[in-house]
Amino acid sequence: MLKCGIVGLPLCGKSTVFNVITRAGAEVKPYASGKTEPNRALVSVPDARFDRLVKIFEPKKETPANMEFVDLAGLSKGAGQGAGLGNSFLSFAAESDALLHVVRVFENPGVPHPEESIDPLRDWKIVEMELIYRDLGVIENRLSRLAAKKKVTPEETSESELLKKMQDHLIEERPLREFPLSEAQKKALSGFAFLTLKPELIVLNMNETQSENDPRIKAVTEAAERAGLFAARLFGSLEMDLAMLTSGEQEEFMKDLGIEELGRDRLIHEAYRLLGLISFFTSGKDEVRAWTLLKDSTAVDAAGAIHSDLARGFIRAQVVAYDDFIASGAGLPACRDKGLLRLEGKEYTVKDGDMIEIRFNV
Ligand SMILES: Nc1nc2c(ncn2[C@@H]2O[C@H](COP(=O)(O)OP(=O)(O)OP(=O)(O)O)[C@@H](O)[C@H]2O)c(=O)[nH]1
Ligand SMILES: [Mg+2]
């Protein structure tokens, strides 16, 4: 399951955004150990194709795609070099597939700001720097370990050459997202869980009284665009209040305020799209289920998302595109007759909307 970690400065509204996103049917389970574990919750991703498959198969069980959101402690300056509570939470960020970066825009005299003024562009950069420092630390550790080795393999030599280039890049205060890496290199580096390589969605947490023409909002939005990132706007507190109302009350409230779509739905969709996520489906009489993968994942990744046994014993994936399935009258035999039902190998790149059945042997 894909995990999205929520990062940001202390008191920028991370928990508020977490509550906005995870309210409906989401189970917030604080871990037994208490404060040292972040809040986690599952959110189901709305998908019309999934709803249609449920109608067609009438399964005993239906399981929409889920994403896990993890609400982390605030990152203070220096967290990337080991300071503050935020540091231990960076390891939870490292576990995440994607980051939701909350930036405070709202004015609220009752809520202190760690930097003592409202400046979203500055705040965004502070946190980006902490993420950069943390990645730098990971690289330095690895390089000194490699340097201490008596014998290095050719692979290790090329690894340390690459890491040194990445190190120079980070020292220039640039995220690894902007460092040219092939897919194969990214895969080889995945064990390092570099934070600045993760897809990131910025959430500007505003008051409903603030205008999007506010120069501070423009400044951070433009800087994000230059970095290839998107900054979504959200009325954090207002949306959290809305979440407490019944749906009838919600509608009325939204009409009064002239809001068409809940920020929550927009944000989940935005996160899904921007993070480059795709869905594939498994369907039958027992269960119709939607699964989430990162774009460019292979058939083995899909198998592994279902169960590690399926990845280990993978033989073939039987695949039909959702659109083909619907167009042929929603029957697998018809798809087979038309040659739309394919058998794919390990390296097959899964497409959004693929209906997949894994053949395996363990
Ligand atoms: N006016 C206003 N207040 C907000 C908004 N979002 C959050 N707050 C307030 O800011 C305070 C901090 O919000 P949280 O969501 O707890 O912030 P956080 O980032 O999780 O804080 P830490 O986990 O302590 O770092 C709370 O008192 C919120 O009510 C907003 O959009 N508008
Ligand atoms: Mg919090």
Short mmCIF file of C-alpha atoms and ligand atoms in Angstrom, two decimals:
data_model
loop_
_atom_site.label_atom_id
_atom_site.label_comp_id
_atom_site.label_asym_id
_atom_site.label_seq_id
_atom_site.Cartn_x
_atom_site.Cartn_y
_atom_site.Cartn_z
CA MET A 1 0.00 0.00 0.00
CA LEU A 2 1.19 3.48 -0.83
CA LYS A 3 2.06 5.74 2.02
CA CYS A 4 1.94 9.48 1.98
CA GLY A 5 3.84 11.22 4.77
CA ILE A 6 2.74 14.70 5.88
CA VAL A 7 5.69 17.00 6.56
CA GLY A 8 6.05 20.67 7.44
CA LEU A 9 7.22 23.08 10.12
CA PRO A 10 5.76 22.80 13.63
CA LEU A 11 2.19 24.17 13.91
CA CYS A 12 1.70 24.70 10.18
CA GLY A 13 -1.48 22.59 10.25
CA LYS A 14 -0.25 19.07 9.43
CA SER A 15 -2.68 17.36 11.79
CA THR A 16 -5.48 19.60 10.55
CA VAL A 17 -4.79 18.55 6.94
CA PHE A 18 -4.50 14.94 8.07
CA ASN A 19 -7.94 15.16 9.70
CA VAL A 20 -9.43 16.83 6.65
CA ILE A 21 -8.15 14.11 4.32
CA THR A 22 -8.86 11.10 6.48
CA ARG A 23 -12.21 11.92 8.06
CA ALA A 24 -14.65 9.71 6.15
CA GLY A 25 -14.56 6.14 7.34
CA ALA A 26 -10.93 6.58 8.19
CA GLU A 27 -9.72 4.88 11.25
CA VAL A 28 -7.15 6.85 13.17
CA LYS A 29 -5.11 4.38 15.07
CA PRO A 30 -2.62 5.80 17.47
CA TYR A 31 0.01 3.19 18.04
CA ALA A 32 0.26 1.44 21.37
CA SER A 33 3.59 3.03 22.17
CA GLY A 34 1.92 6.45 22.23
CA LYS A 35 3.57 9.67 21.25
CA THR A 36 6.63 8.29 19.51
CA GLU A 37 4.50 6.89 16.71
CA PRO A 38 2.74 9.19 14.25
CA ASN A 39 -1.00 9.10 13.50
CA ARG A 40 -1.84 6.88 10.58
CA ALA A 41 -5.07 6.45 8.65
CA LEU A 42 -6.33 4.74 5.54
CA VAL A 43 -8.22 6.67 2.91
CA SER A 44 -10.06 5.07 0.03
CA VAL A 45 -9.50 6.66 -3.36
CA PRO A 46 -12.73 7.46 -5.23
CA ASP A 47 -12.80 5.74 -8.70
CA ALA A 48 -15.82 5.40 -11.03
CA ARG A 49 -14.26 2.38 -12.82
CA PHE A 50 -14.06 0.52 -9.55
CA ASP A 51 -17.73 1.30 -8.82
CA ARG A 52 -18.69 -0.08 -12.25
CA LEU A 53 -16.72 -3.30 -11.75
CA VAL A 54 -18.50 -3.82 -8.44
CA LYS A 55 -21.85 -3.51 -10.24
CA ILE A 56 -20.74 -6.03 -12.90
CA PHE A 57 -19.20 -8.69 -10.66
CA GLU A 58 -21.45 -8.27 -7.61
CA PRO A 59 -18.64 -9.58 -5.42
CA LYS A 60 -18.96 -10.71 -1.81
CA LYS A 61 -16.36 -8.16 -0.91
CA GLU A 62 -15.34 -4.84 -2.41
CA THR A 63 -12.06 -3.15 -1.62
CA PRO A 64 -11.31 0.25 -3.15
CA ALA A 65 -7.76 1.52 -3.53
CA ASN A 66 -6.35 2.74 -0.28
CA MET A 67 -3.66 5.17 0.55
CA GLU A 68 -2.17 5.49 3.96
CA PHE A 69 -1.57 8.97 5.31
CA VAL A 70 0.95 9.43 8.08
CA ASP A 71 0.84 12.58 10.21
CA LEU A 72 4.38 13.43 11.27
CA ALA A 73 5.82 15.71 13.94
CA GLY A 74 6.94 19.18 12.87
CA LEU A 75 10.40 19.49 11.39
CA SER A 76 12.44 22.21 13.02
CA LYS A 77 15.54 23.79 11.59
CA GLY A 78 18.41 21.37 12.03
CA ALA A 79 16.21 18.24 11.93
CA GLY A 80 18.09 17.00 8.87
CA GLN A 81 21.28 17.06 10.90
CA GLY A 82 19.77 15.32 13.87
CA ALA A 83 18.17 18.14 15.89
CA GLY A 84 14.77 18.00 17.53
CA LEU A 85 11.89 15.57 17.56
CA GLY A 86 11.50 15.98 13.82
CA ASN A 87 14.62 13.98 13.21
CA SER A 88 13.21 10.67 14.37
CA PHE A 89 10.17 11.42 12.27
CA LEU A 90 12.32 11.75 9.18
CA SER A 91 12.61 7.99 9.24
CA PHE A 92 8.82 7.79 8.93
CA ALA A 93 9.07 10.21 6.01
CA ALA A 94 11.68 7.92 4.47
CA GLU A 95 9.18 5.03 4.68
CA SER A 96 6.66 7.06 2.69
CA ASP A 97 6.26 6.75 -1.06
CA ALA A 98 5.30 10.39 -1.36
CA LEU A 99 5.31 13.56 0.70
CA LEU A 100 2.52 15.99 1.38
CA HIS A 101 4.24 19.18 2.40
CA VAL A 102 1.98 21.49 4.40
CA VAL A 103 2.93 25.16 4.41
CA ARG A 104 1.30 27.69 6.73
CA VAL A 105 -0.35 30.67 5.10
CA PHE A 106 -3.08 31.25 7.67
CA GLU A 107 -2.82 34.12 10.14
CA ASN A 108 -3.79 33.18 13.66
CA PRO A 109 -2.42 35.23 16.54
CA GLY A 110 -3.30 32.34 18.86
CA VAL A 111 -0.92 29.97 17.10
CA PRO A 112 2.78 30.85 17.42
CA HIS A 113 4.99 30.52 14.36
CA PRO A 114 8.47 29.01 14.87
CA GLU A 115 9.92 31.74 12.61
CA GLU A 116 7.65 34.41 14.12
CA SER A 117 6.08 35.63 10.89
CA ILE A 118 3.94 34.36 8.02
CA ASP A 119 6.15 33.68 5.01
CA PRO A 120 5.18 30.54 3.11
CA LEU A 121 8.03 30.70 0.59
CA ARG A 122 10.62 30.90 3.37
CA ASP A 123 8.94 28.08 5.31
CA TRP A 124 8.76 25.80 2.30
CA LYS A 125 12.47 26.36 1.66
CA ILE A 126 13.39 25.67 5.30
CA VAL A 127 11.76 22.26 5.18
CA GLU A 128 13.19 21.50 1.72
CA MET A 129 16.63 22.24 3.15
CA GLU A 130 16.08 19.83 6.02
CA LEU A 131 15.14 17.13 3.54
CA ILE A 132 18.27 17.93 1.53
CA TYR A 133 20.48 17.76 4.64
CA ARG A 134 19.04 14.43 5.60
CA ASP A 135 19.76 12.98 2.13
CA LEU A 136 23.23 14.43 2.31
CA GLY A 137 23.77 12.67 5.63
CA VAL A 138 22.65 9.35 4.16
CA ILE A 139 25.12 9.74 1.28
CA GLU A 140 27.99 10.76 3.57
CA ASN A 141 27.42 7.67 5.72
CA ARG A 142 27.43 5.39 2.75
CA LEU A 143 30.52 7.02 1.22
CA SER A 144 32.53 6.77 4.41
CA ARG A 145 31.51 3.14 4.76
CA LEU A 146 32.63 2.44 1.21
CA ALA A 147 35.87 4.36 1.76
CA ALA A 148 36.65 2.26 4.82
CA LYS A 149 36.43 -0.97 2.83
CA LYS A 150 39.65 -2.79 2.05
CA LYS A 151 38.33 -4.29 -1.15
CA VAL A 152 35.74 -2.61 -3.34
CA THR A 153 33.89 -4.29 -6.16
CA PRO A 154 33.54 -2.54 -9.53
CA GLU A 155 29.85 -2.00 -8.67
CA GLU A 156 30.83 -0.27 -5.47
CA THR A 157 33.29 1.94 -7.32
CA SER A 158 30.62 3.11 -9.73
CA GLU A 159 28.16 3.47 -6.83
CA SER A 160 30.52 5.79 -5.00
CA GLU A 161 31.17 7.80 -8.17
CA LEU A 162 27.46 8.33 -8.62
CA LEU A 163 26.93 9.14 -4.94
CA LYS A 164 29.69 11.75 -5.06
CA LYS A 165 27.98 13.50 -7.96
CA MET A 166 24.71 13.40 -6.05
CA GLN A 167 26.48 14.76 -3.01
CA ASP A 168 27.80 17.76 -5.01
CA HIS A 169 24.31 18.36 -6.30
CA LEU A 170 22.84 18.35 -2.78
CA ILE A 171 25.61 20.63 -1.48
CA GLU A 172 24.40 23.16 -4.05
CA GLU A 173 21.11 22.96 -2.11
CA ARG A 174 19.25 21.28 -4.90
CA PRO A 175 16.89 18.31 -4.42
CA LEU A 176 17.73 14.96 -6.03
CA ARG A 177 14.50 15.27 -8.00
CA GLU A 178 16.51 17.61 -10.23
CA PHE A 179 19.43 15.20 -10.60
CA PRO A 180 19.41 13.14 -13.81
CA LEU A 181 18.89 9.47 -12.92
CA SER A 182 17.83 6.59 -15.13
CA GLU A 183 14.99 4.33 -14.00
CA ALA A 184 17.55 1.60 -13.37
CA GLN A 185 19.64 3.92 -11.20
CA LYS A 186 16.55 5.00 -9.28
CA LYS A 187 15.74 1.40 -8.59
CA ALA A 188 19.29 0.63 -7.48
CA LEU A 189 19.17 3.63 -5.13
CA SER A 190 15.74 2.87 -3.70
CA GLY A 191 17.20 1.36 -0.53
CA PHE A 192 18.49 4.79 0.49
CA ALA A 193 14.93 6.16 0.53
CA PHE A 194 16.08 9.64 -0.47
CA LEU A 195 13.51 12.19 0.65
CA THR A 196 14.19 14.72 -2.10
CA LEU A 197 13.61 12.05 -4.71
CA LYS A 198 10.08 11.39 -3.52
CA PRO A 199 7.12 12.94 -5.32
CA GLU A 200 5.92 15.93 -3.33
CA LEU A 201 2.64 17.80 -3.23
CA ILE A 202 2.63 21.17 -1.50
CA VAL A 203 -0.50 22.15 0.44
CA LEU A 204 -0.90 25.82 1.20
CA ASN A 205 -2.96 25.93 4.38
CA MET A 206 -4.98 29.13 4.23
CA ASN A 207 -7.78 30.96 5.96
CA GLU A 208 -10.94 31.33 3.89
CA THR A 209 -10.52 35.11 4.20
CA GLN A 210 -7.21 35.01 2.36
CA SER A 211 -7.14 35.59 -1.38
CA GLU A 212 -5.20 33.52 -3.84
CA ASN A 213 -3.89 36.83 -5.18
CA ASP A 214 -1.99 37.37 -1.96
CA PRO A 215 1.60 38.03 -3.14
CA ARG A 216 2.94 35.57 -0.56
CA ILE A 217 0.82 32.81 -2.06
CA LYS A 218 1.89 33.78 -5.56
CA ALA A 219 5.56 33.72 -4.53
CA VAL A 220 5.47 30.20 -3.14
CA THR A 221 3.26 28.89 -5.95
CA GLU A 222 5.67 30.21 -8.59
CA ALA A 223 8.73 28.90 -6.78
CA ALA A 224 7.06 25.49 -6.56
CA GLU A 225 6.30 25.56 -10.28
CA ARG A 226 9.91 26.35 -11.09
CA ALA A 227 10.89 23.32 -9.02
CA GLY A 228 8.44 21.19 -11.02
CA LEU A 229 6.04 20.89 -8.08
CA PHE A 230 2.41 21.83 -7.61
CA ALA A 231 1.04 23.86 -4.72
CA ALA A 232 -2.60 23.09 -3.89
CA ARG A 233 -4.61 25.51 -1.74
CA LEU A 234 -6.72 24.33 1.16
CA PHE A 235 -8.80 26.05 3.82
CA GLY A 236 -7.58 23.72 6.55
CA SER A 237 -9.61 24.83 9.57
CA LEU A 238 -12.78 25.47 7.55
CA GLU A 239 -12.62 22.03 5.93
CA MET A 240 -12.08 20.38 9.27
CA ASP A 241 -15.22 22.09 10.58
CA LEU A 242 -17.11 21.01 7.46
CA ALA A 243 -16.05 17.43 8.09
CA MET A 244 -17.94 17.50 11.41
CA LEU A 245 -21.28 18.37 9.76
CA THR A 246 -23.86 15.99 8.27
CA SER A 247 -23.79 15.88 4.48
CA GLY A 248 -26.98 17.97 4.25
CA GLU A 249 -25.51 20.66 6.46
CA GLN A 250 -22.31 20.45 4.49
CA GLU A 251 -24.08 21.15 1.21
CA GLU A 252 -25.89 24.14 2.63
CA PHE A 253 -22.70 25.50 4.12
CA MET A 254 -20.81 25.04 0.87
CA LYS A 255 -23.59 26.81 -1.06
CA ASP A 256 -23.44 29.74 1.35
CA LEU A 257 -19.68 29.99 0.93
CA GLY A 258 -19.77 29.38 -2.82
CA ILE A 259 -17.58 26.26 -2.60
CA GLU A 260 -18.24 23.65 -5.28
CA GLU A 261 -16.03 20.76 -4.35
CA LEU A 262 -14.71 19.76 -0.99
CA GLY A 263 -11.02 20.50 -0.71
CA ARG A 264 -10.61 17.01 0.62
CA ASP A 265 -11.75 15.25 -2.57
CA ARG A 266 -9.75 17.65 -4.69
CA LEU A 267 -6.66 17.00 -2.61
CA ILE A 268 -6.92 13.22 -2.78
CA HIS A 269 -7.39 13.33 -6.56
CA GLU A 270 -4.60 15.84 -6.91
CA ALA A 271 -2.30 13.73 -4.77
CA TYR A 272 -3.11 10.64 -6.80
CA ARG A 273 -2.49 12.36 -10.12
CA LEU A 274 0.54 14.38 -9.16
CA LEU A 275 2.23 11.55 -7.41
CA GLY A 276 2.02 9.64 -10.66
CA LEU A 277 -0.14 6.86 -9.24
CA ILE A 278 -2.10 4.36 -11.29
CA SER A 279 -4.73 1.77 -10.38
CA PHE A 280 -5.07 -1.79 -11.47
CA PHE A 281 -7.96 -4.08 -10.65
CA THR A 282 -8.44 -7.66 -9.59
CA SER A 283 -12.00 -8.82 -10.01
CA GLY A 284 -14.11 -11.86 -9.47
CA LYS A 285 -17.17 -13.13 -7.61
CA ASP A 286 -15.30 -13.15 -4.31
CA GLU A 287 -13.76 -9.74 -4.45
CA VAL A 288 -13.36 -6.70 -6.64
CA ARG A 289 -10.36 -4.76 -5.60
CA ALA A 290 -8.47 -1.69 -6.79
CA TRP A 291 -4.75 -1.49 -6.16
CA THR A 292 -2.41 1.45 -6.33
CA LEU A 293 0.99 1.46 -7.99
CA LEU A 294 3.56 4.06 -8.90
CA LYS A 295 3.59 4.81 -12.62
CA ASP A 296 5.96 2.62 -14.65
CA SER A 297 5.63 -0.31 -12.23
CA THR A 298 5.98 -3.78 -13.70
CA ALA A 299 3.79 -6.86 -13.57
CA VAL A 300 5.98 -8.23 -10.78
CA ASP A 301 5.45 -5.03 -8.79
CA ALA A 302 1.72 -5.54 -9.24
CA ALA A 303 2.05 -9.12 -8.03
CA GLY A 304 4.09 -7.93 -5.05
CA ALA A 305 1.44 -5.34 -4.16
CA ILE A 306 -1.03 -8.21 -3.79
CA HIS A 307 1.27 -10.57 -1.92
CA SER A 308 5.00 -11.22 -1.79
CA ASP A 309 4.36 -14.91 -2.64
CA LEU A 310 2.84 -13.83 -5.94
CA ALA A 311 5.93 -11.82 -6.81
CA ARG A 312 8.25 -14.65 -5.78
CA GLY A 313 6.40 -17.36 -7.69
CA PHE A 314 5.38 -15.11 -10.59
CA ILE A 315 4.81 -16.95 -13.89
CA ARG A 316 2.60 -14.70 -16.01
CA ALA A 317 0.09 -11.90 -15.65
CA GLN A 318 -3.20 -12.21 -17.49
CA VAL A 319 -4.15 -8.68 -18.47
CA VAL A 320 -7.07 -6.90 -20.08
CA ALA A 321 -7.53 -3.13 -20.19
CA TYR A 322 -10.62 -1.92 -18.32
CA ASP A 323 -11.87 -0.01 -21.39
CA ASP A 324 -11.50 -3.12 -23.60
CA PHE A 325 -13.29 -5.20 -21.01
CA ILE A 326 -16.24 -2.81 -20.88
CA ALA A 327 -16.31 -2.36 -24.67
CA SER A 328 -16.51 -6.13 -25.20
CA GLY A 329 -19.57 -6.42 -23.03
CA ALA A 330 -17.83 -7.10 -19.73
CA GLY A 331 -17.03 -10.74 -20.30
CA LEU A 332 -13.60 -12.36 -20.19
CA PRO A 333 -14.42 -15.04 -22.83
CA ALA A 334 -15.36 -12.28 -25.29
CA CYS A 335 -12.08 -10.50 -24.51
CA ARG A 336 -10.18 -13.73 -25.11
CA ASP A 337 -11.92 -14.27 -28.48
CA LYS A 338 -10.99 -10.78 -29.58
CA GLY A 339 -7.39 -11.22 -28.48
CA LEU A 340 -7.76 -8.50 -25.87
CA LEU A 341 -6.81 -10.82 -23.04
CA ARG A 342 -3.01 -10.91 -22.96
CA LEU A 343 -0.45 -12.95 -21.10
CA GLU A 344 2.37 -10.70 -19.98
CA GLY A 345 5.77 -11.40 -18.44
CA LYS A 346 7.62 -9.93 -15.47
CA GLU A 347 8.83 -6.80 -17.23
CA TYR A 348 5.41 -5.74 -18.54
CA THR A 349 4.68 -2.12 -17.59
CA VAL A 350 1.29 -1.96 -15.90
CA LYS A 351 -1.12 0.60 -17.38
CA ASP A 352 -3.70 2.57 -15.45
CA GLY A 353 -6.94 0.60 -15.49
CA ASP A 354 -5.45 -2.82 -16.25
CA MET A 355 -7.46 -5.77 -14.95
CA ILE A 356 -4.92 -8.33 -13.87
CA GLU A 357 -4.82 -11.91 -12.73
CA ILE A 358 -1.45 -13.23 -11.59
CA ARG A 359 -0.45 -16.82 -12.43
CA PHE A 360 2.07 -18.00 -9.91
CA ASN A 361 3.67 -21.03 -8.39
CA VAL A 362 5.27 -21.19 -4.95
N1 LIG B 1 -6.93 30.04 11.55
C1 LIG B 1 -6.44 28.85 11.18
N2 LIG B 1 -5.88 28.09 12.13
C2 LIG B 1 -5.39 26.91 11.75
C3 LIG B 1 -5.45 26.44 10.41
N3 LIG B 1 -4.87 25.23 10.34
C4 LIG B 1 -4.46 24.95 11.60
N4 LIG B 1 -4.77 25.95 12.46
C5 LIG B 1 -4.51 25.99 13.89
O1 LIG B 1 -3.12 25.88 14.10
C6 LIG B 1 -2.83 25.07 15.24
C7 LIG B 1 -1.90 23.97 14.84
O2 LIG B 1 -2.57 23.08 13.95
P1 LIG B 1 -2.12 21.58 13.79
O3 LIG B 1 -2.91 21.00 12.70
O4 LIG B 1 -2.14 20.89 15.09
O5 LIG B 1 -0.61 21.80 13.33
P2 LIG B 1 0.55 20.73 13.23
O6 LIG B 1 1.39 21.13 12.08
O7 LIG B 1 0.00 19.35 13.22
O8 LIG B 1 1.33 20.98 14.58
P3 LIG B 1 2.48 20.05 15.22
O9 LIG B 1 2.12 18.63 14.99
O10 LIG B 1 2.49 20.45 16.66
O11 LIG B 1 3.76 20.46 14.52
C8 LIG B 1 -4.18 24.58 15.74
O12 LIG B 1 -4.56 25.41 16.82
C9 LIG B 1 -5.10 24.78 14.56
O13 LIG B 1 -6.42 25.02 14.97
C10 LIG B 1 -6.08 27.28 9.43
O14 LIG B 1 -6.22 26.94 8.24
N5 LIG B 1 -6.56 28.47 9.88
MG MG B 2 0.48 17.62 14.45
#
